[in-house]
mmCIF file of C-alpha atoms and ligand atoms in Angstrom:
data_model
loop_
_atom_site.group_PDB
_atom_site.id
_atom_site.type_symbol
_atom_site.label_atom_id
_atom_site.label_comp_id
_atom_site.label_asym_id
_atom_site.label_seq_id
_atom_site.Cartn_x
_atom_site.Cartn_y
_atom_site.Cartn_z
ATOM 1 C CA MET G 212 -9.844 17.696 6.102
ATOM 2 C CA ALA G 213 -13.567 17.346 6.784
ATOM 3 C CA GLY G 214 -14.873 13.975 7.748
ATOM 4 C CA ARG G 215 -13.193 11.015 6.627
ATOM 5 C CA ARG G 216 -14.540 9.791 3.270
ATOM 6 C CA ARG G 217 -14.558 6.382 1.871
ATOM 7 C CA ARG G 218 -11.483 5.025 0.092
ATOM 8 C CA LEU G 219 -12.193 3.577 -3.065
ATOM 9 C CA ILE G 220 -9.141 1.030 -4.445
ATOM 10 C CA ALA G 221 -9.675 0.780 -8.214
ATOM 11 C CA GLY G 222 -7.318 -1.219 -10.322
ATOM 12 C CA ASN G 223 -7.766 -0.356 -13.974
ATOM 13 C CA TRP G 224 -6.712 -3.969 -16.399
ATOM 14 C CA LYS G 225 -6.626 -2.045 -19.540
ATOM 15 C CA MET G 226 -6.404 -3.935 -22.347
ATOM 16 C CA ASN G 227 -4.957 -6.989 -20.562
ATOM 17 C CA GLY G 228 -6.499 -10.556 -19.418
ATOM 18 C CA LEU G 229 -7.746 -13.468 -21.588
ATOM 19 C CA PHE G 230 -11.246 -15.448 -20.464
ATOM 20 C CA GLY G 231 -8.419 -17.971 -18.292
ATOM 21 C CA PRO G 232 -6.345 -16.686 -16.432
ATOM 22 C CA GLY G 233 -8.064 -13.446 -15.482
ATOM 23 C CA ARG G 234 -10.367 -15.342 -14.046
ATOM 24 C CA ALA G 235 -8.236 -17.285 -11.996
ATOM 25 C CA GLU G 236 -6.737 -14.074 -10.825
ATOM 26 C CA LEU G 237 -9.902 -12.490 -9.660
ATOM 27 C CA GLY G 238 -10.887 -15.360 -7.770
ATOM 28 C CA LYS G 239 -7.644 -15.428 -5.721
ATOM 29 C CA LEU G 240 -8.562 -11.817 -5.095
ATOM 30 C CA ALA G 241 -12.236 -12.364 -3.828
ATOM 31 C CA ARG G 242 -10.607 -15.301 -1.859
ATOM 32 C CA LYS G 243 -8.696 -12.806 -0.106
ATOM 33 C CA LEU G 244 -11.188 -9.599 0.073
ATOM 34 C CA LEU G 245 -13.489 -12.787 1.557
ATOM 35 C CA ALA G 246 -10.778 -13.280 4.353
ATOM 36 C CA ALA G 247 -10.051 -10.309 4.835
ATOM 37 C CA PRO G 248 -12.072 -7.494 4.198
ATOM 38 C CA PRO G 249 -10.603 -4.335 4.103
ATOM 39 C CA ARG G 250 -13.664 -2.035 5.910
ATOM 40 C CA GLY G 251 -13.077 1.180 4.604
ATOM 41 C CA ALA G 252 -12.361 0.678 1.459
ATOM 42 C CA ASP G 253 -14.475 0.427 -2.214
ATOM 43 C CA ILE G 254 -12.650 -2.045 -4.472
ATOM 44 C CA VAL G 255 -13.737 -2.360 -7.988
ATOM 45 C CA ILE G 256 -12.088 -4.080 -10.984
ATOM 46 C CA CYS G 257 -12.174 -2.529 -14.772
ATOM 47 C CA PRO G 258 -11.240 -5.044 -16.851
ATOM 48 C CA PRO G 259 -11.716 -5.166 -20.361
ATOM 49 C CA ALA G 260 -15.330 -5.308 -21.684
ATOM 50 C CA THR G 261 -15.607 -8.798 -22.818
ATOM 51 C CA LEU G 262 -14.786 -10.035 -19.373
ATOM 52 C CA LEU G 263 -17.918 -8.273 -17.264
ATOM 53 C CA ARG G 264 -20.099 -10.816 -18.075
ATOM 54 C CA PRO G 265 -18.252 -13.653 -16.620
ATOM 55 C CA PHE G 266 -16.204 -11.843 -13.665
ATOM 56 C CA SER G 267 -20.231 -10.596 -12.627
ATOM 57 C CA ASP G 268 -20.952 -13.909 -12.931
ATOM 58 C CA LEU G 269 -17.759 -15.681 -10.899
ATOM 59 C CA LEU G 270 -17.846 -12.870 -8.194
ATOM 60 C CA ARG G 271 -21.482 -13.660 -7.570
ATOM 61 C CA GLU G 272 -20.547 -17.669 -7.573
ATOM 62 C CA LEU G 273 -18.169 -16.992 -4.944
ATOM 63 C CA GLY G 274 -20.204 -15.066 -2.437
ATOM 64 C CA ALA G 275 -18.169 -12.019 -3.246
ATOM 65 C CA ALA G 276 -19.732 -9.648 -5.252
ATOM 66 C CA ARG G 277 -20.322 -7.187 -2.630
ATOM 67 C CA ARG G 278 -16.669 -7.186 -1.774
ATOM 68 C CA ILE G 279 -15.715 -6.274 -5.085
ATOM 69 C CA ALA G 280 -17.268 -4.052 -7.900
ATOM 70 C CA LEU G 281 -16.785 -4.061 -12.025
ATOM 71 C CA GLY G 282 -16.120 -1.204 -14.014
ATOM 72 C CA GLY G 283 -15.241 -0.486 -17.842
ATOM 73 C CA GLN G 284 -13.115 1.527 -18.839
ATOM 74 C CA ASP G 285 -15.142 3.989 -21.302
ATOM 75 C CA CYS G 286 -18.304 3.968 -22.657
ATOM 76 C CA HIS G 287 -20.185 5.938 -25.631
ATOM 77 C CA GLY G 288 -22.456 9.051 -24.768
ATOM 78 C CA ALA G 289 -25.465 7.680 -26.387
ATOM 79 C CA GLU G 290 -27.415 4.900 -25.199
ATOM 80 C CA SER G 291 -27.840 2.343 -29.113
ATOM 81 C CA GLY G 292 -27.556 2.971 -32.329
ATOM 82 C CA ALA G 293 -24.934 3.302 -35.375
ATOM 83 C CA HIS G 294 -21.585 3.454 -33.406
ATOM 84 C CA THR G 295 -19.706 0.230 -34.869
ATOM 85 C CA GLY G 296 -17.243 -1.200 -31.877
ATOM 86 C CA ASP G 297 -18.179 1.118 -29.762
ATOM 87 C CA LEU G 298 -20.142 -0.255 -26.492
ATOM 88 C CA SER G 299 -22.997 1.749 -24.423
ATOM 89 C CA ALA G 300 -23.168 2.551 -20.544
ATOM 90 C CA GLU G 301 -25.840 0.479 -20.754
ATOM 91 C CA MET G 302 -24.447 -2.690 -21.898
ATOM 92 C CA LEU G 303 -22.005 -1.675 -19.140
ATOM 93 C CA ARG G 304 -24.354 -2.124 -16.952
ATOM 94 C CA ASP G 305 -25.873 -5.018 -18.517
ATOM 95 C CA ALA G 306 -22.432 -6.682 -17.935
ATOM 96 C CA GLY G 307 -21.916 -6.588 -14.777
ATOM 97 C CA ALA G 308 -20.807 -2.561 -13.835
ATOM 98 C CA ARG G 309 -20.908 -0.823 -11.704
ATOM 99 C CA TYR G 310 -18.520 2.006 -12.622
ATOM 100 C CA VAL G 311 -16.550 2.820 -15.473
ATOM 101 C CA ILE G 312 -13.418 4.597 -16.231
ATOM 102 C CA LEU G 313 -13.979 7.784 -18.737
ATOM 103 C CA GLY G 314 -11.613 10.339 -19.610
ATOM 104 C CA HIS G 315 -8.182 8.123 -19.555
ATOM 105 C CA SER G 316 -5.318 10.114 -20.236
ATOM 106 C CA GLU G 317 -4.825 6.697 -23.101
ATOM 107 C CA ARG G 318 -8.218 7.246 -24.688
ATOM 108 C CA ARG G 319 -7.773 11.148 -24.404
ATOM 109 C CA ALA G 320 -4.450 10.371 -26.486
ATOM 110 C CA ASP G 321 -5.559 7.265 -28.528
ATOM 111 C CA HIS G 322 -8.988 8.206 -29.737
ATOM 112 C CA GLY G 323 -9.102 12.028 -29.426
ATOM 113 C CA GLU G 324 -10.919 12.370 -26.306
ATOM 114 C CA SER G 325 -11.771 15.951 -25.352
ATOM 115 C CA ASP G 326 -13.467 16.966 -22.203
ATOM 116 C CA ALA G 327 -16.882 17.741 -23.937
ATOM 117 C CA SER G 328 -16.928 14.604 -25.593
ATOM 118 C CA VAL G 329 -15.255 13.041 -21.960
ATOM 119 C CA ARG G 330 -18.346 15.177 -20.353
ATOM 120 C CA ASP G 331 -21.224 13.326 -22.641
ATOM 121 C CA LYS G 332 -19.095 10.129 -21.860
ATOM 122 C CA VAL G 333 -20.201 10.862 -17.959
ATOM 123 C CA VAL G 334 -23.763 11.717 -18.359
ATOM 124 C CA ALA G 335 -24.411 8.808 -19.979
ATOM 125 C CA ALA G 336 -22.919 6.803 -17.460
ATOM 126 C CA HIS G 337 -24.925 8.810 -14.390
ATOM 127 C CA ARG G 338 -28.829 8.052 -17.052
ATOM 128 C CA ALA G 339 -27.210 4.145 -17.064
ATOM 129 C CA GLY G 340 -26.680 4.713 -12.658
ATOM 130 C CA LEU G 341 -22.685 3.742 -13.515
ATOM 131 C CA THR G 342 -20.469 5.485 -11.159
ATOM 132 C CA ALA G 343 -17.992 7.671 -13.130
ATOM 133 C CA ILE G 344 -14.414 7.614 -12.598
ATOM 134 C CA LEU G 345 -13.522 10.350 -14.478
ATOM 135 C CA CYS G 346 -9.551 10.360 -15.279
ATOM 136 C CA VAL G 347 -7.932 14.091 -15.425
ATOM 137 C CA GLY G 348 -4.072 15.187 -14.883
ATOM 138 C CA GLU G 349 -1.430 16.823 -17.085
ATOM 139 C CA THR G 350 1.734 15.710 -19.000
ATOM 140 C CA ALA G 351 5.528 16.211 -17.962
ATOM 141 C CA ALA G 352 5.665 19.521 -20.600
ATOM 142 C CA GLU G 353 2.845 20.821 -19.270
ATOM 143 C CA ARG G 354 4.344 20.477 -15.429
ATOM 144 C CA GLU G 355 7.686 21.619 -16.699
ATOM 145 C CA ALA G 356 5.589 24.883 -18.002
ATOM 146 C CA GLY G 357 3.847 25.103 -14.257
ATOM 147 C CA GLN G 358 0.304 24.147 -16.190
ATOM 148 C CA ALA G 359 -0.182 21.450 -13.799
ATOM 149 C CA LEU G 360 -2.929 23.375 -11.812
ATOM 150 C CA ALA G 361 -4.784 25.125 -14.960
ATOM 151 C CA VAL G 362 -4.445 21.787 -16.951
ATOM 152 C CA VAL G 363 -6.462 19.484 -14.300
ATOM 153 C CA ARG G 364 -8.565 22.572 -13.774
ATOM 154 C CA ARG G 365 -9.758 23.237 -17.189
ATOM 155 C CA GLN G 366 -10.157 19.409 -17.581
ATOM 156 C CA ILE G 367 -12.602 19.127 -14.647
ATOM 157 C CA LEU G 368 -14.215 22.196 -15.635
ATOM 158 C CA GLY G 369 -15.182 20.564 -19.230
ATOM 159 C CA SER G 370 -15.623 17.601 -17.990
ATOM 160 C CA LEU G 371 -18.024 17.457 -15.203
ATOM 161 C CA PRO G 372 -21.679 17.603 -16.394
ATOM 162 C CA GLU G 373 -24.853 19.264 -13.992
ATOM 163 C CA SER G 374 -25.523 15.324 -13.468
ATOM 164 C CA ALA G 375 -22.451 14.876 -11.036
ATOM 165 C CA GLU G 376 -23.153 14.293 -7.627
ATOM 166 C CA ALA G 377 -20.501 12.663 -4.818
ATOM 167 C CA ALA G 378 -22.646 9.826 -5.170
ATOM 168 C CA ASN G 379 -22.343 8.697 -8.969
ATOM 169 C CA THR G 380 -18.608 10.190 -9.245
ATOM 170 C CA ALA G 381 -15.372 10.426 -8.506
ATOM 171 C CA ILE G 382 -12.003 11.703 -9.514
ATOM 172 C CA ALA G 383 -9.105 10.230 -10.166
ATOM 173 C CA TYR G 384 -5.726 12.483 -10.788
ATOM 174 C CA GLU G 385 -3.261 10.867 -12.690
ATOM 175 C CA PRO G 386 -0.401 12.521 -14.165
ATOM 176 C CA VAL G 387 -0.153 11.124 -17.954
ATOM 177 C CA TRP G 388 4.200 10.903 -16.527
ATOM 178 C CA ALA G 389 3.547 8.877 -13.947
ATOM 179 C CA ILE G 390 1.985 6.362 -15.362
ATOM 180 C CA GLY G 391 3.544 3.232 -16.128
ATOM 181 C CA SER G 392 6.675 4.705 -15.750
ATOM 182 C CA GLY G 393 7.324 4.263 -11.797
ATOM 183 C CA LYS G 394 7.698 7.672 -11.292
ATOM 184 C CA THR G 395 5.052 9.285 -8.744
ATOM 185 C CA PRO G 396 4.843 13.044 -8.277
ATOM 186 C CA THR G 397 5.486 14.123 -4.699
ATOM 187 C CA GLY G 398 3.511 13.706 -1.546
ATOM 188 C CA PRO G 399 3.148 17.913 -1.454
ATOM 189 C CA GLU G 400 3.038 17.822 -5.848
ATOM 190 C CA ILE G 401 0.113 15.579 -5.146
ATOM 191 C CA VAL G 402 -1.578 17.046 -2.123
ATOM 192 C CA GLU G 403 -1.546 20.624 -3.678
ATOM 193 C CA VAL G 404 -3.198 18.891 -6.894
ATOM 194 C CA HIS G 405 -6.225 16.833 -4.809
ATOM 195 C CA ALA G 406 -6.899 20.606 -3.349
ATOM 196 C CA ALA G 407 -6.715 22.320 -6.244
ATOM 197 C CA LEU G 408 -9.532 20.296 -7.738
ATOM 198 C CA ARG G 409 -11.182 20.222 -4.805
ATOM 199 C CA ALA G 410 -11.520 24.121 -4.164
ATOM 200 C CA THR G 411 -12.267 23.951 -8.439
ATOM 201 C CA LEU G 412 -15.490 21.976 -7.324
ATOM 202 C CA ALA G 413 -16.479 23.360 -4.126
ATOM 203 C CA ALA G 414 -16.478 26.636 -6.574
ATOM 204 C CA ARG G 415 -19.610 25.174 -8.264
ATOM 205 C CA TRP G 416 -20.749 22.204 -6.480
ATOM 206 C CA GLN G 417 -21.977 22.013 -2.746
ATOM 207 C CA GLU G 418 -21.183 17.979 -3.063
ATOM 208 C CA ALA G 419 -17.091 18.799 -3.462
ATOM 209 C CA GLU G 420 -16.010 18.098 0.641
ATOM 210 C CA LYS G 421 -17.564 14.735 -0.421
ATOM 211 C CA VAL G 422 -16.520 13.551 -3.589
ATOM 212 C CA ARG G 423 -13.202 11.187 -3.895
ATOM 213 C CA ILE G 424 -10.363 12.326 -5.615
ATOM 214 C CA LEU G 425 -8.230 9.491 -6.064
ATOM 215 C CA TYR G 426 -5.004 9.219 -7.050
ATOM 216 C CA GLY G 427 -3.060 6.886 -10.331
ATOM 217 C CA GLY G 428 0.167 6.540 -11.471
ATOM 218 C CA SER G 429 2.923 4.046 -10.429
ATOM 219 C CA VAL G 430 0.762 2.840 -7.660
ATOM 220 C CA LYS G 431 2.621 -0.234 -6.194
ATOM 221 C CA PRO G 432 2.356 -2.389 -2.669
ATOM 222 C CA GLY G 433 5.734 -0.646 -1.720
ATOM 223 C CA ASN G 434 3.794 2.769 -2.021
ATOM 224 C CA ALA G 435 0.213 2.460 -1.740
ATOM 225 C CA ALA G 436 0.384 3.199 2.150
ATOM 226 C CA ALA G 437 2.087 6.173 2.102
ATOM 227 C CA LEU G 438 -0.287 8.092 -0.892
ATOM 228 C CA LEU G 439 -3.133 7.303 0.700
ATOM 229 C CA GLY G 440 -2.090 8.715 3.782
ATOM 230 C CA LEU G 441 -1.829 12.242 2.246
ATOM 231 C CA ALA G 442 -4.572 14.834 3.066
ATOM 232 C CA GLU G 443 -7.045 14.419 0.285
ATOM 233 C CA VAL G 444 -6.231 11.666 -1.196
ATOM 234 C CA ASP G 445 -9.703 9.692 -0.913
ATOM 235 C CA GLY G 446 -7.923 6.852 -2.970
ATOM 236 C CA ALA G 447 -6.489 4.557 -6.002
ATOM 237 C CA LEU G 448 -6.377 4.198 -9.103
ATOM 238 C CA VAL G 449 -4.219 1.510 -10.111
ATOM 239 C CA GLY G 450 -3.340 0.110 -13.694
ATOM 240 C CA GLY G 451 -0.355 -2.904 -13.844
ATOM 241 C CA ALA G 452 -0.500 -3.655 -10.334
ATOM 242 C CA SER G 453 -4.218 -4.408 -10.419
ATOM 243 C CA LEU G 454 -2.909 -7.353 -12.895
ATOM 244 C CA THR G 455 -2.380 -9.622 -10.176
ATOM 245 C CA ALA G 456 -4.251 -10.590 -6.520
ATOM 246 C CA ALA G 457 -0.623 -10.880 -5.726
ATOM 247 C CA GLU G 458 0.204 -6.921 -5.839
ATOM 248 C CA PHE G 459 -3.140 -5.499 -5.837
ATOM 249 C CA TRP G 460 -4.610 -7.290 -2.498
ATOM 250 C CA PRO G 461 -1.421 -5.584 -0.004
ATOM 251 C CA ILE G 462 -3.304 -1.950 -2.483
ATOM 252 C CA ALA G 463 -6.477 -2.578 -1.399
ATOM 253 C CA GLY G 464 -5.090 -3.788 2.275
ATOM 254 C CA ALA G 465 -3.940 -0.246 2.444
ATOM 255 C CA GLY G 466 -6.770 1.455 1.861
ATOM 256 C CA GLY G 467 -8.778 -0.062 4.715
HETATM 257 P P1 13P J 653 -0.047 1.863 -13.194
HETATM 258 O O1 13P J 653 -0.737 2.091 -12.070
HETATM 259 O O2 13P J 653 0.364 0.922 -14.289
HETATM 260 O O3 13P J 653 0.792 3.265 -14.004
HETATM 261 O O4 13P J 653 -1.830 3.126 -14.648
HETATM 262 C C1 13P J 653 -2.327 4.069 -13.532
HETATM 263 C C2 13P J 653 -3.574 3.998 -14.436
HETATM 264 O O5 13P J 653 -2.949 4.732 -15.477
HETATM 265 C C3 13P J 653 -4.669 3.559 -14.158
HETATM 266 O O6 13P J 653 -5.752 4.199 -14.679
#
């Protein structure tokens, strides 16, 4: 492995979180991170967009804005316009986000997002000055058919735009079957996919060695250290276990 890339530990709250309880959990996490900051990791929380502004205000109030960055969970490709219900990358940024998760398998499944539409969104994130966390991952059927590597290669090649740099883009490998299931691939299976992604990126992109490739799918306090200790794993994208400070804090610590 090349020189150690700084870890990125991101929490994806998905469609969970209301103002009062959400604020309380973020406050707890911020206080823990202020007391004992993980030195080698960037920490990001991606709440529902409704909470970006209040969370940004809270982090500033607590003096924790440098310890926890905020991210969105999706954005539209356009800057503004007649797109009812959508949010632009500029709006996320305006509300306090510095990151945005794009191409998550739940969006690909629920909203029919294609590699091409995800690519447009990554371009939009870069245009707005956000770091894109670009998700790829195979379904159980694709893995059983021996297609896992081919699927993630196709997704990455189809959705990574020319504007991508290591500073504005991270990749998250999230096998669809590992999300919310309590199942994870074996260590060698994860390393194989991460190495294949990096090799695919290296074939067309000078920055490939610097880009962070995260693992996501049933990351918990009990398995975080082992997952983050794998070669080529530069961080984690955490769903359920990011919803409480009690569970997310040890994962953030395992990354540091
Ligand atoms: P879980 O950690 O709940 O499996 O979710 C993973 C995920 O989808 C993060 O984006």
